[in-house]
């Protein structure tokens, strides 16, 4: 676990909660500030934005937990003011569905849509205990044998403000890119937490699936790999403690790639699964 | 390949095109008829509905091919009249994004939303040829060694009108459920085509990812496994000829499961990938 501040942050009282907070102006309209503290290669991290949208939807809908969230990323978000507009699509007994848009303002003050989301919410605590998961946790070395940005001999490409918010220790077998020797395998694995020690919860899982370096780096592709669309399934409230995130790319073709992420908690539950479609500028 | 009618159907002139047709009433409003010919266990197949929505969006947006389509299934569709309402979310040079709702009418003629979709479209033909896919086609026996509904000794659970529309030959290693001996593995594999011989295209891939029996059958779960959400990535225009579809479930837990589908064409390209979240009523 990260070296904690003298008081460990808690769910509701942490950098993540502060920076994903939304203020309800009126039903279905929330004001927000996109923090500069969650940027990666100067871009506001997509998972951070998804978590903020997820928080607004949790307020809008009668169910509190994201079950499946589908986001289409339209234009690049910038640190600064934003508004989130939500709509209820359908409410049911065990599931409700909503839609949300994140918008910012151009120089004339007009709204420009950044992201649009469809999401179905439920109550993770009410799910039966029957677990027949056949997937296995990733083979990742103990955290002491993994490496984060602070361990790098020189600033690594992609180091950005977000690395100060996260506890991220990468599997050395997915770190070749940082040493100029990408493996050629579309894989990225890491231990993951929040730097201030806040435990994970369903909303922070929306961040976790998009907070590792891109698999593209291990495929020898440098530069920005923007997300076109990201769908996350949250399957379980995560247990306290560090998460393990394992990302795989198997279909890099035609200038696009998919990243499949699995998030495992300290109780060895597969708590979230996601797939994103991203653009890769192939350079050779 | 299926025994063709004396004239093989073509893209644009086939059962699939006829039954997924939409009639533009005015910009952004399309009338449609949900055919009773695409039902599975009395429910209108979700992939058939997604293909119809995809057709409406292709008409609405400046780009013709679905790239990534995210659908949240709200209420159960019925054969009969429907309306599809579309909106342009954003148009760009290489990608455009749209939203669509499929609605039907209650006894008082009020609209009830069945499905809401967010989708980003582009031009598959303009993608560069650089293919670095590391995924491999599924290990499925030659089609002559696979079995369809017509080969079954007795009507199998789930046989429905849709089976007359499809050319479906299941891998015998994923057929145990039809013989009262489910394997216990969350897998389903089949050769797939349209019964009238129509070649695949990007829209029919939206059907293909949801047209096999549920993996739940091989997990010993019977009955309806309704889709909550389905996201499809279309990565390539499929070559003519039969497709191979391989579906995997690895996270059956808490009354929900995911189904990951891969669709491979006759040129061994991974032309589509999808993941759906579905509800499974666990019975033992």
Coordinates of C-alpha atoms in Angstrom, one line a residue:
Chain A
X1 CA 0.0 0.0 0.0
X2 CA 1.2 3.5 -0.6
X3 CA 2.8 5.4 2.2
X4 CA -0.2 7.1 3.6
X5 CA -0.5 10.6 4.7
X6 CA -0.9 10.8 8.5
X7 CA -4.6 10.4 8.0
X8 CA -5.7 8.0 5.2
X9 CA -8.3 9.4 2.9
X10 CA -11.7 7.7 3.0
X11 CA -14.5 7.2 0.5
X12 CA -16.3 10.5 0.4
X13 CA -13.2 12.5 1.7
X14 CA -10.4 12.2 -0.8
X15 CA -8.8 13.7 -3.8
X16 CA -10.9 11.5 -6.1
X17 CA -14.2 12.5 -4.4
X18 CA -13.2 16.2 -4.4
X19 CA -12.2 16.2 -8.0
X20 CA -15.1 14.1 -9.3
X21 CA -17.7 16.1 -7.3
X22 CA -20.7 17.6 -9.1
X23 CA -23.0 20.3 -7.9
X24 CA -26.7 20.0 -8.8
X25 CA -27.9 23.3 -10.1
X26 CA -31.4 21.9 -10.8
X27 CA -32.7 18.4 -11.5
X28 CA -30.7 16.9 -14.4
X29 CA -28.1 19.7 -14.5
X30 CA -24.8 19.5 -12.6
X31 CA -21.9 22.0 -12.6
X32 CA -18.4 20.6 -12.3
X33 CA -14.8 21.5 -12.6
X34 CA -12.5 19.3 -14.6
X35 CA -9.4 19.2 -12.5
X36 CA -5.9 19.6 -14.1
X37 CA -4.7 17.0 -11.6
X38 CA -6.0 14.1 -13.6
X39 CA -4.3 14.7 -17.0
X40 CA -2.2 12.2 -18.9
X41 CA 0.0 13.5 -21.7
X42 CA -1.9 16.8 -21.3
X43 CA -5.3 15.2 -21.9
X44 CA -7.9 14.9 -19.1
X45 CA -8.0 11.2 -18.3
X46 CA -11.1 9.4 -19.8
X47 CA -11.7 7.3 -16.7
X48 CA -11.7 10.3 -14.4
X49 CA -14.3 11.9 -16.6
X50 CA -16.4 8.7 -16.7
X51 CA -16.3 8.6 -12.9
X52 CA -17.6 12.2 -12.7
X53 CA -20.4 11.4 -15.1
X54 CA -21.1 8.3 -13.1
X55 CA -21.4 10.3 -10.0
X56 CA -24.0 12.6 -11.6
X57 CA -26.0 9.6 -12.9
X58 CA -26.0 8.1 -9.4
X59 CA -27.6 11.3 -8.2
X60 CA -30.1 11.3 -11.0
X61 CA -31.2 7.7 -10.9
X62 CA -33.0 5.8 -8.2
X63 CA -30.3 3.2 -8.1
X64 CA -26.9 4.0 -6.8
X65 CA -24.4 1.7 -8.5
X66 CA -23.3 1.6 -12.1
X67 CA -23.8 -1.8 -13.6
X68 CA -23.0 -1.1 -17.2
X69 CA -21.8 2.3 -18.6
X70 CA -21.2 3.0 -22.3
X71 CA -19.4 6.3 -23.2
X72 CA -18.7 7.8 -26.6
X73 CA -15.9 10.4 -26.4
X74 CA -16.6 13.2 -28.9
X75 CA -14.2 16.0 -28.4
X76 CA -11.2 16.5 -26.1
X77 CA -12.0 17.8 -22.6
X78 CA -9.9 20.5 -21.1
X79 CA -9.3 21.4 -17.4
X80 CA -11.9 23.9 -16.3
X81 CA -15.6 24.4 -16.0
X82 CA -18.1 21.9 -17.3
X83 CA -21.7 21.0 -17.1
X84 CA -23.3 17.6 -17.0
X85 CA -26.8 17.1 -18.2
X86 CA -28.6 13.9 -17.3
X87 CA -31.9 12.3 -18.3
X88 CA -33.8 9.4 -16.9
X89 CA -34.4 6.9 -19.7
X90 CA -36.2 4.2 -17.7
X91 CA -36.6 3.3 -14.0
X92 CA -37.3 -0.3 -13.0
X93 CA -37.4 -2.3 -9.8
X94 CA -33.8 -3.6 -10.0
X95 CA -32.3 -1.6 -12.9
X96 CA -32.7 1.9 -14.1
X97 CA -31.2 3.5 -17.2
X98 CA -30.0 7.0 -17.7
X99 CA -28.2 9.2 -20.2
X100 CA -25.6 11.9 -19.5
X101 CA -23.7 14.5 -21.5
X102 CA -20.5 16.3 -20.4
X103 CA -20.2 19.7 -22.0
X104 CA -17.8 22.6 -21.8
X105 CA -17.8 26.1 -23.2
X106 CA -16.2 27.6 -26.2
X107 CA -14.9 31.1 -26.4
X108 CA -18.4 32.4 -27.1
X109 CA -19.8 30.5 -24.1
X110 CA -21.6 28.0 -26.3
X111 CA -21.8 24.4 -25.0
X112 CA -19.6 21.8 -26.8
X113 CA -20.3 18.2 -26.0
X114 CA -17.3 16.3 -24.8
X115 CA -18.8 12.9 -23.9
X116 CA -22.2 11.2 -24.1
X117 CA -23.0 8.2 -21.9
X118 CA -25.7 5.6 -21.6
X119 CA -25.7 3.7 -18.4
X120 CA -27.8 1.2 -16.4
X121 CA -27.6 1.3 -12.7
X122 CA -28.7 -1.1 -9.9
X123 CA -27.9 -2.1 -6.4
X124 CA -24.7 -4.2 -6.2
X125 CA -25.4 -5.0 -2.6
X126 CA -28.6 -6.8 -3.4
X127 CA -27.0 -9.3 -5.8
X128 CA -26.9 -12.9 -4.8
X129 CA -23.7 -14.4 -3.6
X130 CA -23.5 -17.1 -6.2
X131 CA -20.1 -16.6 -7.9
X132 CA -19.1 -19.0 -10.7
X133 CA -16.4 -16.9 -12.3
X134 CA -14.0 -19.0 -14.2
X135 CA -11.6 -16.2 -15.1
X136 CA -8.5 -16.1 -13.0
X137 CA -6.7 -13.2 -11.5
X138 CA -3.8 -11.9 -13.5
X139 CA -0.3 -13.3 -13.0
X140 CA 1.4 -10.2 -11.6
X141 CA 4.4 -10.2 -9.3
X142 CA 4.0 -9.0 -5.7
X143 CA 3.8 -5.2 -5.5
X144 CA 7.3 -4.9 -4.1
X145 CA 8.6 -6.3 -7.4
X146 CA 6.6 -3.9 -9.5
X147 CA 7.5 -0.3 -10.5
X148 CA 5.8 3.0 -10.7
X149 CA 6.7 6.4 -12.2
X150 CA 8.7 7.3 -9.1
X151 CA 11.0 4.3 -9.7
X152 CA 11.9 5.3 -13.2
X153 CA 15.4 6.5 -13.9
X154 CA 14.1 9.4 -16.0
X155 CA 10.7 10.9 -16.6
X156 CA 8.8 8.4 -18.7
X157 CA 6.7 9.4 -21.7
X158 CA 3.2 9.8 -20.5
X159 CA 4.1 10.9 -17.0
X160 CA 1.5 13.5 -16.2
X161 CA -0.3 15.0 -13.2
X162 CA -2.5 11.9 -12.9
X163 CA 0.5 9.9 -11.7
X164 CA 0.5 12.0 -8.5
X165 CA -3.1 11.0 -7.8
X166 CA -2.5 7.3 -8.2
X167 CA -0.7 4.4 -6.6
X168 CA 0.5 2.6 -9.7
X169 CA 3.0 -0.2 -9.8
X170 CA 3.5 -1.8 -13.2
X171 CA 4.4 -5.5 -13.8
X172 CA 8.0 -5.4 -15.0
X173 CA 7.1 -7.6 -17.9
X174 CA 4.9 -4.8 -19.3
X175 CA 7.4 -2.0 -18.7
X176 CA 9.7 -2.5 -21.6
X177 CA 8.4 0.6 -23.3
X178 CA 9.7 2.7 -20.5
X179 CA 13.2 1.4 -21.1
X180 CA 13.1 1.8 -24.9
X181 CA 12.4 -1.9 -25.4
X182 CA 8.7 -2.5 -25.9
X183 CA 7.8 -6.2 -25.7
X184 CA 5.6 -6.3 -28.8
X185 CA 2.8 -7.8 -26.7
X186 CA -0.4 -5.8 -26.3
X187 CA -0.5 -6.1 -22.5
X188 CA -0.4 -3.9 -19.5
X189 CA -0.7 -5.0 -15.9
X190 CA -0.4 -3.1 -12.6
X191 CA -1.3 -2.9 -9.0
X192 CA -3.6 0.1 -8.7
X193 CA -4.8 2.4 -5.9
X194 CA -5.3 6.0 -5.1
X195 CA -2.3 7.9 -3.8
X196 CA -4.1 9.2 -0.7
X197 CA -5.1 5.7 0.3
X198 CA -8.8 6.0 -0.4
X199 CA -10.3 2.5 -0.8
X200 CA -11.9 1.6 -4.1
X201 CA -15.6 1.8 -4.7
X202 CA -17.9 1.3 -7.7
X203 CA -17.3 4.8 -9.0
X204 CA -13.5 4.6 -8.7
X205 CA -13.6 1.4 -10.8
X206 CA -14.7 3.6 -13.7
X207 CA -11.4 5.4 -13.3
X208 CA -9.3 2.2 -12.7
X209 CA -10.2 0.7 -16.1
X210 CA -8.6 3.6 -18.0
X211 CA -5.8 4.7 -15.8
X212 CA -2.9 2.5 -16.9
X213 CA -0.4 3.4 -19.7
X214 CA -1.8 2.3 -23.1
X215 CA -1.0 -1.2 -24.3
X216 CA 0.0 0.6 -27.5
X217 CA 3.3 1.6 -25.8
X218 CA 4.2 -2.1 -25.5
X219 CA 3.2 -2.5 -29.2
X220 CA 5.8 0.1 -30.1
X221 CA 3.3 2.8 -30.8
X222 CA 4.0 6.2 -29.2
X223 CA 1.9 9.2 -28.7
X224 CA -1.7 9.7 -28.0
X225 CA -4.1 6.8 -28.3
X226 CA -7.5 8.5 -27.9
X227 CA -10.5 6.6 -26.7
X228 CA -13.4 6.6 -29.1
X229 CA -15.8 4.5 -26.9
X230 CA -15.5 2.8 -23.5
X231 CA -18.0 0.4 -21.9
X232 CA -17.5 -0.7 -18.3
X233 CA -19.3 -3.5 -16.5
X234 CA -19.2 -3.1 -12.7
X235 CA -20.0 -6.5 -11.3
X236 CA -19.2 -6.3 -7.5
X237 CA -18.4 -3.7 -4.8
X238 CA -14.7 -4.0 -4.5
X239 CA -13.1 -5.0 -1.2
X240 CA -10.8 -2.5 0.5
X241 CA -7.2 -2.5 -0.5
X242 CA -5.2 -2.5 -3.7
X243 CA -6.6 -3.6 -7.1
X244 CA -5.0 -5.5 -9.9
X245 CA -5.7 -4.2 -13.4
X246 CA -4.8 -6.3 -16.4
X247 CA -5.3 -4.9 -19.9
X248 CA -5.0 -6.8 -23.2
X249 CA -5.1 -5.8 -26.9
X250 CA -5.5 -8.6 -29.5
X251 CA -6.9 -6.7 -32.4
X252 CA -4.7 -3.8 -33.5
X253 CA -5.8 -3.3 -37.1
X254 CA -6.8 -0.5 -39.5
X255 CA -5.6 2.2 -37.2
X256 CA -7.8 1.1 -34.3
X257 CA -7.3 -1.2 -31.4
X258 CA -9.4 -2.5 -28.5
X259 CA -8.2 -2.5 -24.9
X260 CA -9.9 -5.1 -22.7
X261 CA -9.4 -4.4 -19.0
X262 CA -10.1 -6.6 -16.0
X263 CA -10.1 -5.2 -12.4
X264 CA -9.6 -7.7 -9.6
X265 CA -9.9 -6.8 -5.9
X266 CA -8.1 -8.0 -2.8
X267 CA -10.6 -10.7 -2.3
X268 CA -9.9 -12.1 -5.8
X269 CA -13.2 -11.0 -7.2
X270 CA -13.4 -9.9 -10.8
X271 CA -15.1 -6.6 -9.9
X272 CA -15.1 -4.8 -13.2
X273 CA -14.5 -5.6 -16.9
X274 CA -14.3 -3.0 -19.7
X275 CA -13.5 -2.7 -23.4
X276 CA -12.6 0.4 -25.2
X277 CA -12.1 1.2 -28.9
X278 CA -9.1 3.6 -29.4
X279 CA -7.4 5.1 -32.3
X280 CA -3.7 4.3 -32.9
X281 CA -1.7 6.3 -35.3
X282 CA 0.6 3.5 -36.7
X283 CA 4.1 4.8 -37.1
X284 CA 5.9 1.8 -38.3
Chain B
X1 CA -22.8 -23.1 -47.4
X2 CA -26.5 -23.5 -47.1
X3 CA -28.5 -25.1 -49.9
X4 CA -29.3 -22.0 -51.8
X5 CA -32.6 -21.1 -53.3
X6 CA -32.4 -21.2 -57.0
X7 CA -31.3 -17.5 -56.8
X8 CA -29.1 -16.6 -53.9
X9 CA -30.1 -13.5 -52.0
X10 CA -27.8 -10.5 -52.2
X11 CA -27.0 -7.6 -49.9
X12 CA -30.0 -5.3 -50.3
X13 CA -32.3 -8.0 -51.6
X14 CA -32.8 -10.6 -48.9
X15 CA -34.8 -11.6 -45.8
X16 CA -32.4 -9.7 -43.6
X17 CA -32.7 -6.5 -45.6
X18 CA -36.4 -6.7 -46.0
X19 CA -37.0 -7.4 -42.3
X20 CA -34.5 -4.7 -41.0
X21 CA -35.8 -2.1 -43.5
X22 CA -36.8 1.3 -42.1
X23 CA -38.9 3.9 -43.8
X24 CA -37.9 7.5 -43.2
X25 CA -41.1 9.5 -42.3
X26 CA -39.1 12.7 -41.8
X27 CA -35.5 13.5 -40.8
X28 CA -34.7 11.5 -37.7
X29 CA -38.0 9.5 -37.6
X30 CA -38.2 6.1 -39.2
X31 CA -41.2 3.7 -39.2
X32 CA -40.5 0.0 -39.1
X33 CA -42.1 -3.4 -38.5
X34 CA -40.5 -5.8 -36.1
X35 CA -40.8 -9.1 -37.9
X36 CA -42.1 -12.2 -36.1
X37 CA -39.5 -14.1 -38.2
X38 CA -36.6 -13.2 -36.0
X39 CA -37.8 -14.4 -32.6
X40 CA -35.9 -16.7 -30.2
X41 CA -37.9 -18.3 -27.4
X42 CA -40.7 -15.9 -28.3
X43 CA -38.5 -12.8 -27.8
X44 CA -37.5 -10.7 -30.8
X45 CA -33.8 -11.3 -31.2
X46 CA -31.6 -8.4 -29.8
X47 CA -29.1 -8.5 -32.7
X48 CA -31.9 -8.3 -35.3
X49 CA -33.1 -5.2 -33.5
X50 CA -29.6 -3.7 -33.3
X51 CA -29.2 -4.2 -37.0
X52 CA -32.4 -2.4 -37.7
X53 CA -31.3 0.5 -35.4
X54 CA -28.0 0.4 -37.2
X55 CA -29.7 0.8 -40.5
X56 CA -31.5 3.9 -39.4
X57 CA -28.4 5.4 -38.0
X58 CA -26.5 4.8 -41.2
X59 CA -29.2 6.8 -43.0
X60 CA -29.0 9.6 -40.4
X61 CA -25.3 10.0 -40.1
X62 CA -22.8 11.2 -42.8
X63 CA -20.8 8.0 -42.4
X64 CA -22.2 4.6 -43.5
X65 CA -20.5 2.0 -41.4
X66 CA -21.0 1.2 -37.7
X67 CA -17.7 1.3 -35.9
X68 CA -18.8 1.0 -32.3
X69 CA -22.5 0.6 -31.2
X70 CA -23.6 0.6 -27.6
X71 CA -27.2 -0.6 -26.9
X72 CA -29.1 -0.6 -23.6
X73 CA -32.2 -2.9 -23.8
X74 CA -35.0 -1.4 -21.7
X75 CA -38.2 -3.3 -22.3
X76 CA -39.0 -6.4 -24.3
X77 CA -39.8 -5.7 -28.0
X78 CA -42.8 -7.4 -29.6
X79 CA -43.4 -8.3 -33.3
X80 CA -45.3 -5.4 -34.8
X81 CA -45.1 -1.7 -35.6
X82 CA -42.2 0.4 -34.2
X83 CA -40.7 3.8 -34.7
X84 CA -37.0 4.7 -34.5
X85 CA -36.0 8.2 -33.5
X86 CA -32.4 9.3 -34.3
X87 CA -30.3 12.3 -33.4
X88 CA -27.0 13.4 -34.6
X89 CA -24.6 13.9 -31.7
X90 CA -21.5 15.0 -33.6
X91 CA -20.2 14.8 -37.1
X92 CA -16.5 14.7 -37.8
X93 CA -14.2 14.1 -40.7
X94 CA -13.6 10.4 -40.1
X95 CA -16.1 9.6 -37.4
X96 CA -19.7 10.7 -36.6
X97 CA -21.7 9.8 -33.5
X98 CA -25.5 9.4 -33.3
X99 CA -28.1 8.3 -30.8
X100 CA -31.2 6.2 -31.6
X101 CA -34.3 5.0 -29.8
X102 CA -36.5 2.1 -30.8
X103 CA -40.1 2.6 -29.5
X104 CA -43.3 0.7 -29.8
X105 CA -46.9 1.5 -28.8
X106 CA -48.9 0.5 -25.8
X107 CA -52.7 -0.1 -25.8
X108 CA -53.3 3.6 -25.7
X109 CA -50.9 4.3 -28.5
X110 CA -48.3 5.9 -26.3
X111 CA -44.7 5.3 -27.2
X112 CA -42.7 2.9 -25.0
X113 CA -39.0 2.9 -25.4
X114 CA -37.5 -0.6 -26.1
X115 CA -33.8 0.1 -26.8
X116 CA -31.6 3.2 -26.7
X117 CA -28.3 3.2 -28.6
X118 CA -25.2 5.4 -28.9
X119 CA -23.1 4.7 -31.9
X120 CA -20.0 6.0 -33.7
X121 CA -19.8 5.5 -37.5
X122 CA -17.1 5.8 -40.0
X123 CA -15.9 4.5 -43.4
X124 CA -14.5 1.0 -43.0
X125 CA -13.3 1.1 -46.6
X126 CA -11.0 4.0 -45.8
X127 CA -9.1 2.2 -43.0
X128 CA -5.4 1.4 -43.7
X129 CA -4.5 -2.2 -44.5
X130 CA -2.1 -2.5 -41.5
X131 CA -3.4 -5.6 -39.6
X132 CA -1.5 -6.7 -36.5
X133 CA -4.2 -8.8 -35.0
X134 CA -2.7 -11.3 -32.6
X135 CA -6.0 -13.1 -31.8
X136 CA -6.5 -16.4 -33.6
X137 CA -9.6 -17.7 -35.3
X138 CA -11.6 -20.2 -33.1
X139 CA -10.8 -23.8 -33.2
X140 CA -14.1 -25.1 -34.7
X141 CA -14.5 -28.2 -36.8
X142 CA -15.2 -28.1 -40.5
X143 CA -18.9 -27.2 -41.1
X144 CA -19.7 -30.7 -42.2
X145 CA -18.9 -31.9 -38.7
X146 CA -21.1 -29.3 -37.0
X147 CA -24.8 -29.4 -36.3
X148 CA -27.8 -27.1 -36.7
X149 CA -31.4 -27.2 -35.4
X150 CA -32.4 -29.3 -38.4
X151 CA -29.9 -32.0 -37.3
X152 CA -31.4 -32.3 -33.9
X153 CA -33.3 -35.5 -33.0
X154 CA -36.1 -33.4 -31.4
X155 CA -36.9 -29.8 -31.2
X156 CA -34.3 -28.2 -29.0
X157 CA -35.1 -25.6 -26.4
X158 CA -34.8 -22.2 -27.9
X159 CA -35.7 -23.3 -31.4
X160 CA -37.7 -20.4 -32.7
X161 CA -38.6 -18.6 -36.0
X162 CA -35.1 -17.1 -36.2
X163 CA -33.6 -20.5 -36.9
X164 CA -35.4 -20.5 -40.2
X165 CA -33.6 -17.3 -41.1
X166 CA -30.1 -18.4 -40.3
X167 CA -27.6 -20.9 -41.4
X168 CA -26.2 -22.0 -38.0
X169 CA -24.0 -25.0 -37.5
X170 CA -22.8 -25.5 -33.9
X171 CA -19.5 -26.9 -32.8
X172 CA -20.4 -30.3 -31.3
X173 CA -18.3 -29.5 -28.2
X174 CA -20.7 -26.7 -27.4
X175 CA -23.9 -28.7 -28.1
X176 CA -24.0 -30.8 -24.9
X177 CA -27.0 -28.7 -23.7
X178 CA -29.1 -29.9 -26.6
X179 CA -28.5 -33.5 -25.5
X180 CA -29.2 -32.9 -21.8
X181 CA -25.5 -32.9 -21.0
X182 CA -24.2 -29.3 -20.7
X183 CA -20.4 -29.1 -20.7
X184 CA -20.2 -26.6 -17.8
X185 CA -18.0 -24.4 -19.9
X186 CA -19.3 -20.9 -20.8
X187 CA -18.6 -21.3 -24.6
X188 CA -20.6 -21.4 -27.8
X189 CA -19.2 -21.6 -31.3
X190 CA -20.8 -21.9 -34.6
X191 CA -20.5 -21.4 -38.3
X192 CA -23.0 -18.6 -39.2
X193 CA -24.7 -17.3 -42.2
X194 CA -28.1 -16.2 -43.5
X195 CA -30.4 -19.0 -44.7
X196 CA -31.1 -17.3 -48.0
X197 CA -27.4 -17.1 -48.8
X198 CA -27.0 -13.3 -48.4
X199 CA -23.3 -12.5 -47.8
X200 CA -22.4 -10.7 -44.5
X201 CA -22.0 -6.9 -44.3
X202 CA -21.3 -4.5 -41.5
X203 CA -25.0 -4.4 -40.5
X204 CA -25.5 -8.1 -40.5
X205 CA -22.5 -8.4 -38.1
X206 CA -24.7 -6.6 -35.5
X207 CA -27.0 -9.6 -35.8
X208 CA -24.3 -12.2 -35.9
X209 CA -22.9 -11.3 -32.4
X210 CA -26.2 -12.1 -30.8
X211 CA -27.6 -14.9 -32.8
X212 CA -26.2 -18.0 -31.2
X213 CA -27.7 -20.0 -28.3
X214 CA -26.8 -18.5 -25.0
X215 CA -23.6 -19.7 -23.3
X216 CA -25.8 -20.1 -20.3
X217 CA -27.2 -23.3 -21.8
X218 CA -23.8 -24.9 -21.6
X219 CA -23.5 -23.6 -18.0
X220 CA -26.6 -25.6 -17.2
X221 CA -28.9 -22.5 -16.9
X222 CA -32.1 -22.8 -18.9
X223 CA -34.7 -20.2 -19.8
X224 CA -34.4 -16.7 -20.9
X225 CA -31.1 -14.8 -20.5
X226 CA -32.1 -11.3 -21.4
X227 CA -29.6 -8.8 -22.6
X228 CA -29.2 -5.7 -20.5
X229 CA -26.5 -4.0 -22.6
X230 CA -24.6 -4.9 -25.8
X231 CA -21.6 -3.1 -27.3
X232 CA -20.3 -4.2 -30.7
X233 CA -17.1 -3.1 -32.5
X234 CA -17.2 -3.6 -36.2
X235 CA -13.6 -3.6 -37.4
X236 CA -13.6 -4.6 -41.0
X237 CA -16.0 -5.2 -43.9
X238 CA -16.5 -9.0 -43.9
X239 CA -15.4 -11.0 -46.9
X240 CA -18.2 -13.0 -48.6
X241 CA -18.9 -16.5 -47.3
X242 CA -19.6 -18.0 -44.0
X243 CA -18.6 -16.5 -40.7
X244 CA -17.3 -18.2 -37.5
X245 CA -18.7 -16.9 -34.3
X246 CA -17.1 -17.8 -30.9
X247 CA -18.7 -16.7 -27.7
X248 CA -17.2 -16.9 -24.2
X249 CA -18.5 -16.3 -20.7
X250 CA -15.9 -16.1 -17.8
X251 CA -17.7 -14.1 -15.2
X252 CA -21.1 -15.6 -14.2
X253 CA -21.7 -14.1 -10.8
X254 CA -24.4 -12.4 -8.8
X255 CA -27.2 -13.3 -11.3
X256 CA -25.4 -11.7 -14.3
X257 CA -23.0 -12.8 -16.9
X258 CA -21.0 -11.4 -19.8
X259 CA -20.9 -12.9 -23.2
X260 CA -17.9 -11.9 -25.3
X261 CA -18.3 -12.7 -29.0
X262 CA -15.8 -12.7 -31.8
X263 CA -16.8 -12.9 -35.5
X264 CA -14.3 -14.1 -38.0
X265 CA -14.8 -14.0 -41.7
X266 CA -13.7 -16.3 -44.5
X267 CA -10.4 -14.4 -44.9
X268 CA -9.5 -15.0 -41.3
X269 CA -10.1 -11.4 -40.3
X270 CA -11.5 -10.6 -36.8
X271 CA -14.3 -8.5 -38.3
X272 CA -16.3 -7.8 -35.1
X273 CA -16.0 -8.1 -31.4
X274 CA -18.8 -7.6 -28.8
X275 CA -19.6 -7.9 -25.2
X276 CA -23.0 -8.0 -23.6
X277 CA -24.2 -8.0 -20.0
X278 CA -27.1 -10.4 -19.5
X279 CA -29.2 -11.5 -16.6
X280 CA -29.1 -15.2 -15.7
X281 CA -31.7 -16.6 -13.3
X282 CA -29.6 -19.1 -11.4
X283 CA -31.6 -22.3 -10.9
X284 CA -29.1 -24.6 -9.2

